[in-house]
PDB file of C-alpha atoms in Angstrom:
ATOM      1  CA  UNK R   1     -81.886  77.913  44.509  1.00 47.00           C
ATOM      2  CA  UNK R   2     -81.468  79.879  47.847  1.00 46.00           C
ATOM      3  CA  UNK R   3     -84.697  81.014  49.540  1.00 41.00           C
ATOM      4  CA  UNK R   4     -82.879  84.515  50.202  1.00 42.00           C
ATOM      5  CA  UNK R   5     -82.244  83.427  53.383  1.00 43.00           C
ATOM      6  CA  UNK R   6     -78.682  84.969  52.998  1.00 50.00           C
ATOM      7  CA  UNK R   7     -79.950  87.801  50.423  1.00 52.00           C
ATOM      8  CA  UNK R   8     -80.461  90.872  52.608  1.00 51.00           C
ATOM      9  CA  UNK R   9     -78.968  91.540  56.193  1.00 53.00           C
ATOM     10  CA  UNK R  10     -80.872  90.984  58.654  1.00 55.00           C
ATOM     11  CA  UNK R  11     -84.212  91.270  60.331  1.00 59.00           C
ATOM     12  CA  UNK R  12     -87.602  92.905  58.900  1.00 60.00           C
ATOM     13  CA  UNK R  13     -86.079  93.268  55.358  1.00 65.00           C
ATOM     14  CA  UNK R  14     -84.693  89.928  55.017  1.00 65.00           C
ATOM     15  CA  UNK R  15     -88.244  88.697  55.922  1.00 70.00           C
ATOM     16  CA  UNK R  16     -90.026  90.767  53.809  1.00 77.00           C
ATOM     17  CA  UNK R  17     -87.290  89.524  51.147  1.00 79.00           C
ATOM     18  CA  UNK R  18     -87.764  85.650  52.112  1.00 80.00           C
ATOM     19  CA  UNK R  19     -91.641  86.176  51.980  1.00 86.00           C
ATOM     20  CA  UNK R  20     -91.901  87.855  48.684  1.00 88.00           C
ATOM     21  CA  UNK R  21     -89.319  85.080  47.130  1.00 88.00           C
ATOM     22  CA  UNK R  22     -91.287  82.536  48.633  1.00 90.00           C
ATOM     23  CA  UNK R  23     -94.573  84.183  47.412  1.00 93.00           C
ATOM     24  CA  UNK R  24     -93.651  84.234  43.664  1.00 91.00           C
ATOM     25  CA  UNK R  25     -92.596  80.357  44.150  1.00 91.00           C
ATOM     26  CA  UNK R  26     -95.973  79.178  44.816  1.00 92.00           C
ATOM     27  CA  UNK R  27     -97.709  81.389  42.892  1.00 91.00           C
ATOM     28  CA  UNK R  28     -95.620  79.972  39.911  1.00 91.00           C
ATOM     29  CA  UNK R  29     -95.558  76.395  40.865  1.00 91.00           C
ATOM     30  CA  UNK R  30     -99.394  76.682  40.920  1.00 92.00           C
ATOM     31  CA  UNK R  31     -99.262  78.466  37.556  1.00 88.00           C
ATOM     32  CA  UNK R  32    -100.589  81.420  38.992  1.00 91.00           C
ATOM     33  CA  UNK R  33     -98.823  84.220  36.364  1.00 90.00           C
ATOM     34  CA  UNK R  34    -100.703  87.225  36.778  1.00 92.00           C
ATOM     35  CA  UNK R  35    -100.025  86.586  40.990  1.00 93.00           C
ATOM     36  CA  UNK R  36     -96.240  85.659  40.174  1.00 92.00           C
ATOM     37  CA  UNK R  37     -96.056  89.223  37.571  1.00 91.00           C
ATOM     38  CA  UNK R  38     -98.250  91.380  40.390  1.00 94.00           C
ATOM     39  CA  UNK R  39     -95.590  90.512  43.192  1.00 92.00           C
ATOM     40  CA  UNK R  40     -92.745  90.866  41.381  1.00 92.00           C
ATOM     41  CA  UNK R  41     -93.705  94.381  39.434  1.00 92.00           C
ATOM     42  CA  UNK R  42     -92.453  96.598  42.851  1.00 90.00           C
ATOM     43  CA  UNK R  43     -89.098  94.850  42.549  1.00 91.00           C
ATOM     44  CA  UNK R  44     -89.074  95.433  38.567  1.00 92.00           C
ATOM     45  CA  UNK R  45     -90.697  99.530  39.425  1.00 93.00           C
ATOM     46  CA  UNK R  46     -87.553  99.570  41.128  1.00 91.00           C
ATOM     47  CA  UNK R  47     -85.023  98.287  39.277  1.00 92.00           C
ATOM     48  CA  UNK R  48     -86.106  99.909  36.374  1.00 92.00           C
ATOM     49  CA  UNK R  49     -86.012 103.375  38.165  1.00 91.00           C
ATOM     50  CA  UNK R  50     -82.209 102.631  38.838  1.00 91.00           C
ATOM     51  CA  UNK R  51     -83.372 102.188  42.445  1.00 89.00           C
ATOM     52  CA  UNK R  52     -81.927  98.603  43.509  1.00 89.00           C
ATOM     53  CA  UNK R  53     -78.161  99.797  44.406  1.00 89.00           C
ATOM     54  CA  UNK R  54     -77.269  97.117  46.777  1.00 90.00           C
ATOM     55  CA  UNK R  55     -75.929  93.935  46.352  1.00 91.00           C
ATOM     56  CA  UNK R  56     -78.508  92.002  48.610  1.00 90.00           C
ATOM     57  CA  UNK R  57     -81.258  93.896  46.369  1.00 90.00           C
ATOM     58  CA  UNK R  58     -80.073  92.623  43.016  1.00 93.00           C
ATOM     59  CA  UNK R  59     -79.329  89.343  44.465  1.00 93.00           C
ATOM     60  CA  UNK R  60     -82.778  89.132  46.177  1.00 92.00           C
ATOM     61  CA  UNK R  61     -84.287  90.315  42.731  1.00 93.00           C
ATOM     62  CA  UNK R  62     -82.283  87.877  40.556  1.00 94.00           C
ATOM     63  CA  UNK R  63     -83.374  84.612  42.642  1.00 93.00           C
ATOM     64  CA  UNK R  64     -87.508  86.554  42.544  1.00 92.00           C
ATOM     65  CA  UNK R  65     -86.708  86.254  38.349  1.00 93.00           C
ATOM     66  CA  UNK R  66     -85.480  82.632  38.724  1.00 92.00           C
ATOM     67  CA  UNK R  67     -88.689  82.040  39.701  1.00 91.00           C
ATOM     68  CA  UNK R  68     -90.488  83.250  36.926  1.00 91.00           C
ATOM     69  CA  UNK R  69     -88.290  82.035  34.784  1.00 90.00           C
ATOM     70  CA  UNK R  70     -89.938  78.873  35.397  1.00 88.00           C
ATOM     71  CA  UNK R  71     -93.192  80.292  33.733  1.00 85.00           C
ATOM     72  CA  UNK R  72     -94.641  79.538  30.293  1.00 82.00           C
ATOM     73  CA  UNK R  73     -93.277  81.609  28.012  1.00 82.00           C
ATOM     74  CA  UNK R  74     -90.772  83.151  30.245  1.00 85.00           C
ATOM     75  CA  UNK R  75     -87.227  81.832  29.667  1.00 84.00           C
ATOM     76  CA  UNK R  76     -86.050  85.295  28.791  1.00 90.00           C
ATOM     77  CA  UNK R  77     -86.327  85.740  32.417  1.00 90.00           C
ATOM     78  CA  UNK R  78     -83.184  83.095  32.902  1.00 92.00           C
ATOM     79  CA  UNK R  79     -81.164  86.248  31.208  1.00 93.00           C
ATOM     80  CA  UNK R  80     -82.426  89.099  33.045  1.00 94.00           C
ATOM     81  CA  UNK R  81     -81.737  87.007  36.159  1.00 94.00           C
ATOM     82  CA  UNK R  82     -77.944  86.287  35.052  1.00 95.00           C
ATOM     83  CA  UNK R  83     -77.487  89.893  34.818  1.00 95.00           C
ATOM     84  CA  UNK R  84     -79.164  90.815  37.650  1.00 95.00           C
ATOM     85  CA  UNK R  85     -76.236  88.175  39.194  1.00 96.00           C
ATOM     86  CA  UNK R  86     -73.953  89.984  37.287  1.00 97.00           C
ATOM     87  CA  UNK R  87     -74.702  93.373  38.966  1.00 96.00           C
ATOM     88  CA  UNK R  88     -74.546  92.092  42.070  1.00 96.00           C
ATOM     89  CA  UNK R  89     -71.247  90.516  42.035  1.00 97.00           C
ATOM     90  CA  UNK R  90     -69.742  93.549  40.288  1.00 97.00           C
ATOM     91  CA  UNK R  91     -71.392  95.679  43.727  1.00 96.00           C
ATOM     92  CA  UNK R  92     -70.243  93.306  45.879  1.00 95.00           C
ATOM     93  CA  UNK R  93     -67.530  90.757  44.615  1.00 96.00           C
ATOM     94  CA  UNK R  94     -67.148  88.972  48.260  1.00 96.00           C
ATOM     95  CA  UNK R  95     -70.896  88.058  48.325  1.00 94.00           C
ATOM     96  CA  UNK R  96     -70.441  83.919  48.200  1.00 96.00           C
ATOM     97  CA  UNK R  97     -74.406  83.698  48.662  1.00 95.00           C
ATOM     98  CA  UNK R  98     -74.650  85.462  44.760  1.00 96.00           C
ATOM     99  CA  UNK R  99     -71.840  82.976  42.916  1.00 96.00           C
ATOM    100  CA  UNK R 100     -73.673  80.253  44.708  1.00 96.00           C
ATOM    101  CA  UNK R 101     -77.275  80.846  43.335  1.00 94.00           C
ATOM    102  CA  UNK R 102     -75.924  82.357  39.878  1.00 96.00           C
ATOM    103  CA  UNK R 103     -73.747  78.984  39.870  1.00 95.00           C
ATOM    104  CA  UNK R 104     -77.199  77.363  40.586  1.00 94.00           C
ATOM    105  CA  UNK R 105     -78.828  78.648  37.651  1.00 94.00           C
ATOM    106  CA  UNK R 106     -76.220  78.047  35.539  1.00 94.00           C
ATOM    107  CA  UNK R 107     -76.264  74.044  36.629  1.00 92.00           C
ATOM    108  CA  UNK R 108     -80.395  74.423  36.091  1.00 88.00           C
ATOM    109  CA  UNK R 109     -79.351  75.663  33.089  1.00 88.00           C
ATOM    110  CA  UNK R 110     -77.441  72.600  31.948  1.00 81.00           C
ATOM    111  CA  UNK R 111     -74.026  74.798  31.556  1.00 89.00           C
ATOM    112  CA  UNK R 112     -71.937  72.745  33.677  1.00 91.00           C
ATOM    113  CA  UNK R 113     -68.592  74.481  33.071  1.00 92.00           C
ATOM    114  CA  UNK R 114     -70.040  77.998  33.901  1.00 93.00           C
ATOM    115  CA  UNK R 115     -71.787  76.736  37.070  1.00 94.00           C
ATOM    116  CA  UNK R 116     -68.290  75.290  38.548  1.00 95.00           C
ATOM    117  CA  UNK R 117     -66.888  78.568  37.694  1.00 95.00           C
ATOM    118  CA  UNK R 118     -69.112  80.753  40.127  1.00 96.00           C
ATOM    119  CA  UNK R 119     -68.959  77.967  42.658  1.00 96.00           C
ATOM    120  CA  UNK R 120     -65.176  78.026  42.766  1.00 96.00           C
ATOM    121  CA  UNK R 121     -65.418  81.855  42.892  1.00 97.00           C
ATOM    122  CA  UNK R 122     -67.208  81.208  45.994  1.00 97.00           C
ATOM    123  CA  UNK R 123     -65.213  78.745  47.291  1.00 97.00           C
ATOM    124  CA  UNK R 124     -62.411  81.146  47.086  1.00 97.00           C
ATOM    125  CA  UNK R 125     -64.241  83.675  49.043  1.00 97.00           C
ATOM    126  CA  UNK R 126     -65.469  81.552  51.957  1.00 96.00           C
ATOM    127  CA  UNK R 127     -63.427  78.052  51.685  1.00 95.00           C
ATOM    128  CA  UNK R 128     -66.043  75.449  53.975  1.00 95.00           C
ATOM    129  CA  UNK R 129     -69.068  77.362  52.873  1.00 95.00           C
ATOM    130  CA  UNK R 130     -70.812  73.999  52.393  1.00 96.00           C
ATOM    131  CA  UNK R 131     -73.308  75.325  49.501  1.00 95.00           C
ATOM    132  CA  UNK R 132     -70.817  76.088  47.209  1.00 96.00           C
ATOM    133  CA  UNK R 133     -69.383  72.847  47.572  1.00 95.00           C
ATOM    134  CA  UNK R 134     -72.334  70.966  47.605  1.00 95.00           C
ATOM    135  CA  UNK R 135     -72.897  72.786  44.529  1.00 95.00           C
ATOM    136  CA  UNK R 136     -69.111  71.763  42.945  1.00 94.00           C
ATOM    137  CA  UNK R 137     -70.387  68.220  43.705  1.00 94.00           C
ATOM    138  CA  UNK R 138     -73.603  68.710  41.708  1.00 92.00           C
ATOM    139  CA  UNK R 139     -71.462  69.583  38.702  1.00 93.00           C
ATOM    140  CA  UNK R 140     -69.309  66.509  39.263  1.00 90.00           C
ATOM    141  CA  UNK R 141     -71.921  64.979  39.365  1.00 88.00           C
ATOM    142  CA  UNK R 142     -74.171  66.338  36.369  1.00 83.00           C
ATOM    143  CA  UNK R 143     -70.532  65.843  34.274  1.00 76.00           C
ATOM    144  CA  UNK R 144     -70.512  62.257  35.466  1.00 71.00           C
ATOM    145  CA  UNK R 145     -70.404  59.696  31.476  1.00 54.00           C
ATOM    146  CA  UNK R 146     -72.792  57.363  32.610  1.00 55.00           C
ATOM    147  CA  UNK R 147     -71.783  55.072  29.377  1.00 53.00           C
ATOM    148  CA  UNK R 148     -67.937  54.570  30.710  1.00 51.00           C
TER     149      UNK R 148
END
């Protein structure tokens, strides 16, 4: 997954954006939940208030429930991120950045056919961006028959 480097603009927000992404990966990988929950709540305050309109902030808090997807009993999470995904492409359908990670999920996800369906789609937007390609050759790769 991205580290939101590409999620929001520019400057103070895209830290605070990279930071808080970064945050909830740790506190997940050390299996810190109640940490992981208390710095995501804001971003679900938010979201739930109608409040995240832009495409950078539904992107930024799709890859934030990625993360706690990755949880104990939090797979539901893997769904609230694809729509999150979903909302974002259908604010901004040029964003490459949101087919890429959404592809991403979908390839953690062991869908192989929907992941090389939102890397193409970014592809088509921005043709040598090398992410989405690297991630077409994941899928290759992932669809490779070892047994042949």
């Amino acid at each position: 997954m991205a580290t939101a480097v590409s999620v929001v603009g520019s400057g103070a927000a895209q830290s605070a954006t990279v930071a808080r992404v970064a945050k909830i990966r740790a506190a997940v990988v050390r299996g810190r939940v109640a940490e992981a929950e208390k710095l995501f709540a804001p971003v679900a305050k938010k979201y739930k208030a109608g409040a995240l309109k832009s495409a950078a902030e539904l992107h930024a808090a799709a890859l934030m429930l990625v993360e706690l997807a990755r949880l104990p009993n939090s797979k539901e999470r893997y769904h609230d991120a694809n729509r999150l995904f979903f909302e974002a492409k259908e604010v901004d359908p040029k964003r490459a950045q949101v087919f890429i990670d959404w592809g991403m999920l979908y390839l953690e996800k062991y869908d192989a056919a929907e992941a090389a369906k939102k890397f193409k789609a970014a592809v088509a937007i921005e043709p040598e961006n090398a992410d989405a390609l690297a991630g077409l050759a994941r899928v290759a790769y992932s669809s490779f028959d070892y047994a042949t």
